[in-house]
PDB file of C-alpha atoms in Angstrom:
ATOM      1  CA  MET A 104     142.594  28.536-149.559  1.00 51.00           C
ATOM      2  CA  ARG A 105     144.185  30.669-146.860  1.00 59.00           C
ATOM      3  CA  ARG A 106     146.473  29.247-144.248  1.00 62.00           C
ATOM      4  CA  PHE A 107     145.448  30.049-140.707  1.00 64.00           C
ATOM      5  CA  LEU A 108     148.612  28.752-139.066  1.00 70.00           C
ATOM      6  CA  ASN A 109     151.935  30.446-139.526  1.00 77.00           C
ATOM      7  CA  PRO A 110     154.885  28.151-140.056  1.00 84.00           C
ATOM      8  CA  LEU A 111     156.995  27.304-136.979  1.00 85.00           C
ATOM      9  CA  ARG A 112     160.119  29.386-137.093  1.00 88.00           C
ATOM     10  CA  GLY A 113     163.364  29.206-135.128  1.00 91.00           C
ATOM     11  CA  TRP A 114     162.551  32.165-132.878  1.00 91.00           C
ATOM     12  CA  HIS A 115     159.244  30.452-131.913  1.00 90.00           C
ATOM     13  CA  VAL A 116     161.211  27.420-130.724  1.00 94.00           C
ATOM     14  CA  LEU A 117     163.632  29.670-128.824  1.00 96.00           C
ATOM     15  CA  VAL A 118     160.771  31.441-127.019  1.00 96.00           C
ATOM     16  CA  MET A 119     159.129  28.101-126.128  1.00 96.00           C
ATOM     17  CA  ILE A 120     162.394  26.710-124.731  1.00 97.00           C
ATOM     18  CA  LEU A 121     163.097  29.884-122.742  1.00 97.00           C
ATOM     19  CA  LEU A 122     159.555  29.882-121.323  1.00 97.00           C
ATOM     20  CA  PHE A 123     159.787  26.196-120.388  1.00 98.00           C
ATOM     21  CA  PHE A 124     163.107  26.556-118.575  1.00 98.00           C
ATOM     22  CA  GLY A 125     162.083  29.893-117.041  1.00 97.00           C
ATOM     23  CA  VAL A 126     158.981  28.349-115.477  1.00 98.00           C
ATOM     24  CA  THR A 127     160.939  25.264-114.339  1.00 98.00           C
ATOM     25  CA  ILE A 128     163.706  27.318-112.738  1.00 98.00           C
ATOM     26  CA  GLY A 129     161.176  29.689-111.123  1.00 98.00           C
ATOM     27  CA  VAL A 130     159.196  26.833-109.561  1.00 98.00           C
ATOM     28  CA  ASN A 131     162.382  25.134-108.311  1.00 97.00           C
ATOM     29  CA  ALA A 132     163.695  28.384-106.817  1.00 97.00           C
ATOM     30  CA  THR A 133     160.363  28.936-105.038  1.00 96.00           C
ATOM     31  CA  PHE A 134     160.364  25.406-103.595  1.00 95.00           C
ATOM     32  CA  ILE A 135     163.993  25.667-102.467  1.00 92.00           C
ATOM     33  CA  THR A 136     163.324  29.012-100.762  1.00 90.00           C
ATOM     34  CA  LEU A 137     160.250  27.689 -98.959  1.00 89.00           C
ATOM     35  CA  ALA A 138     162.086  24.524 -97.883  1.00 85.00           C
ATOM     36  CA  LEU A 139     165.047  26.426 -96.448  1.00 81.00           C
ATOM     37  CA  GLN A 140     162.779  28.832 -94.569  1.00 79.00           C
ATOM     38  CA  THR A 141     161.017  25.976 -92.780  1.00 75.00           C
ATOM     39  CA  PHE A 142     164.131  23.866 -92.089  1.00 71.00           C
ATOM     40  CA  PRO A 143     167.602  25.309 -92.713  1.00 63.00           C
ATOM     41  CA  GLY A 144     169.246  21.871 -92.806  1.00 67.00           C
ATOM     42  CA  GLU A 145     171.358  22.143 -89.666  1.00 66.00           C
ATOM     43  CA  ASP A 146     170.287  20.345 -86.542  1.00 63.00           C
ATOM     44  CA  VAL A 147     172.802  22.249 -84.424  1.00 64.00           C
ATOM     45  CA  PRO A 148     174.772  25.419 -85.105  1.00 67.00           C
ATOM     46  CA  HIS A 149     178.328  24.889 -86.362  1.00 71.00           C
ATOM     47  CA  SER A 150     177.721  21.291 -87.415  1.00 74.00           C
ATOM     48  CA  TYR A 151     181.073  21.219 -89.229  1.00 79.00           C
ATOM     49  CA  VAL A 152     182.949  21.919 -85.980  1.00 78.00           C
ATOM     50  CA  GLN A 153     180.766  19.351 -84.225  1.00 78.00           C
ATOM     51  CA  GLY A 154     181.830  16.809 -86.836  1.00 82.00           C
ATOM     52  CA  LEU A 155     185.503  17.605 -86.253  1.00 85.00           C
ATOM     53  CA  GLU A 156     185.017  17.017 -82.514  1.00 81.00           C
ATOM     54  CA  PHE A 157     183.161  13.733 -83.020  1.00 85.00           C
ATOM     55  CA  ASN A 158     185.918  11.603 -81.426  1.00 88.00           C
ATOM     56  CA  GLU A 159     185.616  13.620 -78.213  1.00 84.00           C
ATOM     57  CA  THR A 160     181.832  13.148 -78.346  1.00 81.00           C
ATOM     58  CA  ILE A 161     182.261   9.379 -78.653  1.00 87.00           C
ATOM     59  CA  ALA A 162     184.685   9.355 -75.679  1.00 85.00           C
ATOM     60  CA  ARG A 163     182.196  11.345 -73.543  1.00 82.00           C
ATOM     61  CA  ARG A 164     179.364   8.978 -74.459  1.00 83.00           C
ATOM     62  CA  GLN A 165     181.473   5.909 -73.601  1.00 87.00           C
ATOM     63  CA  ALA A 166     182.386   7.435 -70.228  1.00 83.00           C
ATOM     64  CA  GLN A 167     178.688   8.144 -69.625  1.00 80.00           C
ATOM     65  CA  ASP A 168     177.753   4.563 -70.552  1.00 82.00           C
ATOM     66  CA  GLU A 169     180.308   3.278 -68.036  1.00 85.00           C
ATOM     67  CA  LEU A 170     178.547   5.246 -65.278  1.00 82.00           C
ATOM     68  CA  GLY A 171     175.290   3.432 -66.063  1.00 86.00           C
ATOM     69  CA  TRP A 172     173.132   6.432 -65.200  1.00 86.00           C
ATOM     70  CA  SER A 173     169.598   6.771 -66.499  1.00 85.00           C
ATOM     71  CA  ALA A 174     167.248   9.725 -66.726  1.00 87.00           C
ATOM     72  CA  ARG A 175     163.518  10.352 -66.955  1.00 87.00           C
ATOM     73  CA  PHE A 176     161.769  13.575 -67.921  1.00 85.00           C
ATOM     74  CA  ASN A 177     158.325  14.802 -66.931  1.00 83.00           C
ATOM     75  CA  ALA A 178     156.538  18.110 -67.509  1.00 82.00           C
ATOM     76  CA  VAL A 179     154.370  19.224 -64.580  1.00 82.00           C
ATOM     77  CA  ASP A 180     152.718  22.595 -63.888  1.00 80.00           C
ATOM     78  CA  GLY A 181     154.937  24.683 -66.163  1.00 81.00           C
ATOM     79  CA  ALA A 182     158.127  22.987 -65.038  1.00 85.00           C
ATOM     80  CA  LEU A 183     160.331  20.247 -66.389  1.00 85.00           C
ATOM     81  CA  LEU A 184     161.434  17.560 -63.970  1.00 88.00           C
ATOM     82  CA  LEU A 185     164.499  15.414 -64.637  1.00 88.00           C
ATOM     83  CA  GLU A 186     165.202  12.397 -62.452  1.00 91.00           C
ATOM     84  CA  VAL A 187     168.736  10.985 -62.618  1.00 89.00           C
ATOM     85  CA  LEU A 188     169.436   7.504 -61.250  1.00 88.00           C
ATOM     86  CA  ASP A 189     172.717   5.613 -61.044  1.00 86.00           C
ATOM     87  CA  ALA A 190     173.322   1.986 -62.055  1.00 85.00           C
ATOM     88  CA  GLU A 191     171.814   0.721 -58.764  1.00 87.00           C
ATOM     89  CA  THR A 192     168.743   3.003 -59.242  1.00 85.00           C
ATOM     90  CA  ALA A 193     169.852   5.315 -56.431  1.00 88.00           C
ATOM     91  CA  PRO A 194     169.294   9.066 -56.947  1.00 88.00           C
ATOM     92  CA  VAL A 195     172.277  11.036 -58.226  1.00 87.00           C
ATOM     93  CA  SER A 196     172.646  14.290 -56.314  1.00 86.00           C
ATOM     94  CA  GLY A 197     174.890  17.296 -56.730  1.00 86.00           C
ATOM     95  CA  LEU A 198     174.812  17.645 -60.503  1.00 86.00           C
ATOM     96  CA  ASN A 199     175.211  21.054 -62.118  1.00 88.00           C
ATOM     97  CA  LEU A 200     172.741  20.675 -64.996  1.00 87.00           C
ATOM     98  CA  SER A 201     172.064  23.161 -67.730  1.00 88.00           C
ATOM     99  CA  GLY A 202     170.064  22.627 -70.858  1.00 88.00           C
ATOM    100  CA  GLU A 203     167.850  23.901 -73.602  1.00 88.00           C
ATOM    101  CA  MET A 204     164.593  23.197 -75.355  1.00 86.00           C
ATOM    102  CA  VAL A 205     164.591  23.391 -79.147  1.00 84.00           C
ATOM    103  CA  HIS A 206     161.441  23.478 -81.270  1.00 80.00           C
ATOM    104  CA  PRO A 207     162.538  21.675 -84.457  1.00 74.00           C
ATOM    105  CA  ASP A 208     159.869  23.199 -86.684  1.00 69.00           C
ATOM    106  CA  THR A 209     160.588  26.836 -85.840  1.00 66.00           C
ATOM    107  CA  THR A 210     164.202  26.549 -84.568  1.00 67.00           C
ATOM    108  CA  GLN A 211     163.058  28.430 -81.463  1.00 76.00           C
ATOM    109  CA  ALA A 212     165.333  27.638 -78.523  1.00 82.00           C
ATOM    110  CA  CYS A 213     164.839  28.298 -74.812  1.00 85.00           C
ATOM    111  CA  PRO A 214     167.524  27.843 -72.149  1.00 89.00           C
ATOM    112  CA  LEU A 215     166.818  25.677 -69.110  1.00 88.00           C
ATOM    113  CA  ALA A 216     168.329  26.259 -65.658  1.00 87.00           C
ATOM    114  CA  PHE A 217     167.999  23.125 -63.535  1.00 89.00           C
ATOM    115  CA  ALA A 218     168.010  23.233 -59.745  1.00 89.00           C
ATOM    116  CA  GLU A 219     167.894  20.189 -57.500  1.00 89.00           C
ATOM    117  CA  ALA A 220     164.372  19.964 -56.049  1.00 89.00           C
ATOM    118  CA  ARG A 221     165.069  16.824 -54.027  1.00 89.00           C
ATOM    119  CA  PRO A 222     167.835  14.185 -54.182  1.00 90.00           C
ATOM    120  CA  GLY A 223     168.201  13.050 -57.781  1.00 87.00           C
ATOM    121  CA  VAL A 224     165.332  15.203 -59.098  1.00 91.00           C
ATOM    122  CA  TYR A 225     166.142  18.425 -60.924  1.00 91.00           C
ATOM    123  CA  ARG A 226     163.585  21.095 -61.822  1.00 91.00           C
ATOM    124  CA  ALA A 227     163.649  23.753 -64.524  1.00 90.00           C
ATOM    125  CA  GLU A 228     160.942  26.268 -65.319  1.00 88.00           C
ATOM    126  CA  LEU A 229     159.619  25.980 -68.862  1.00 82.00           C
ATOM    127  CA  ALA A 230     160.703  29.230 -70.479  1.00 75.00           C
ATOM    128  CA  CYS A 231     158.884  28.297 -73.695  1.00 76.00           C
ATOM    129  CA  GLU A 232     155.290  27.249 -73.447  1.00 69.00           C
ATOM    130  CA  THR A 233     154.535  27.014 -77.156  1.00 73.00           C
ATOM    131  CA  ALA A 234     152.542  23.893 -77.914  1.00 76.00           C
ATOM    132  CA  GLY A 235     154.075  21.164 -80.008  1.00 79.00           C
ATOM    133  CA  ARG A 236     157.091  18.930 -80.168  1.00 82.00           C
ATOM    134  CA  TRP A 237     160.254  19.996 -78.350  1.00 84.00           C
ATOM    135  CA  ARG A 238     163.699  18.429 -78.154  1.00 86.00           C
ATOM    136  CA  VAL A 239     165.079  18.786 -74.636  1.00 87.00           C
ATOM    137  CA  ARG A 240     168.797  18.482 -73.914  1.00 87.00           C
ATOM    138  CA  ALA A 241     170.376  18.501 -70.464  1.00 88.00           C
ATOM    139  CA  LEU A 242     174.119  18.525 -69.787  1.00 86.00           C
ATOM    140  CA  ASN A 243     176.082  18.200 -66.561  1.00 86.00           C
ATOM    141  CA  GLU A 244     178.635  21.007 -66.250  1.00 84.00           C
ATOM    142  CA  GLY A 245     180.492  19.125 -63.488  1.00 77.00           C
ATOM    143  CA  GLU A 246     183.100  16.368 -63.643  1.00 79.00           C
ATOM    144  CA  ALA A 247     180.777  13.444 -64.369  1.00 78.00           C
ATOM    145  CA  PRO A 248     180.111  13.198 -68.117  1.00 79.00           C
ATOM    146  CA  PHE A 249     176.335  13.196 -68.372  1.00 82.00           C
ATOM    147  CA  GLU A 250     174.184  14.379 -71.257  1.00 86.00           C
ATOM    148  CA  VAL A 251     170.644  13.361 -72.053  1.00 86.00           C
ATOM    149  CA  GLU A 252     168.182  14.201 -74.818  1.00 87.00           C
ATOM    150  CA  TYR A 253     164.440  13.730 -74.788  1.00 85.00           C
ATOM    151  CA  GLU A 254     161.531  14.554 -77.032  1.00 86.00           C
ATOM    152  CA  LEU A 255     158.726  16.334 -75.203  1.00 82.00           C
ATOM    153  CA  TRP A 256     155.191  17.158 -76.344  1.00 82.00           C
ATOM    154  CA  LEU A 257     153.559  20.219 -74.868  1.00 77.00           C
ATOM    155  CA  PRO A 258     149.783  20.613 -75.290  1.00 74.00           C
TER     156      PRO A 258
END
């Protein structure tokens, strides 16, 4: 009787192992590449430097907490409105606010230039009108330490 199966030799095992690990490494490399293209892993640029300056960030946040200011965002007619109130809920005027909108899924960022529309209410035109979730950050460039972040949904 003839044998239809050849005996398993060492080079057969080598080829099977190389194919197994080749496919595994190829699939992992594809998944890693796709993951890094959709989210690079950094929330902000230069996160290492931001970590080194963390004590200064904590001091700024404590000084802001001592002020007792609060903020509310609203998107109306292609503009972003930011209302800033002090601890007694009186409007805070005279701030020099700048900011940005960051789309976390695409890392698209748009600068915001706030101008005081009325006492305590600051208005910035929406430079980015792409629908979806946006992270909005506003920062006072003046003496008073004030920074606020908000998540905004645009239809």
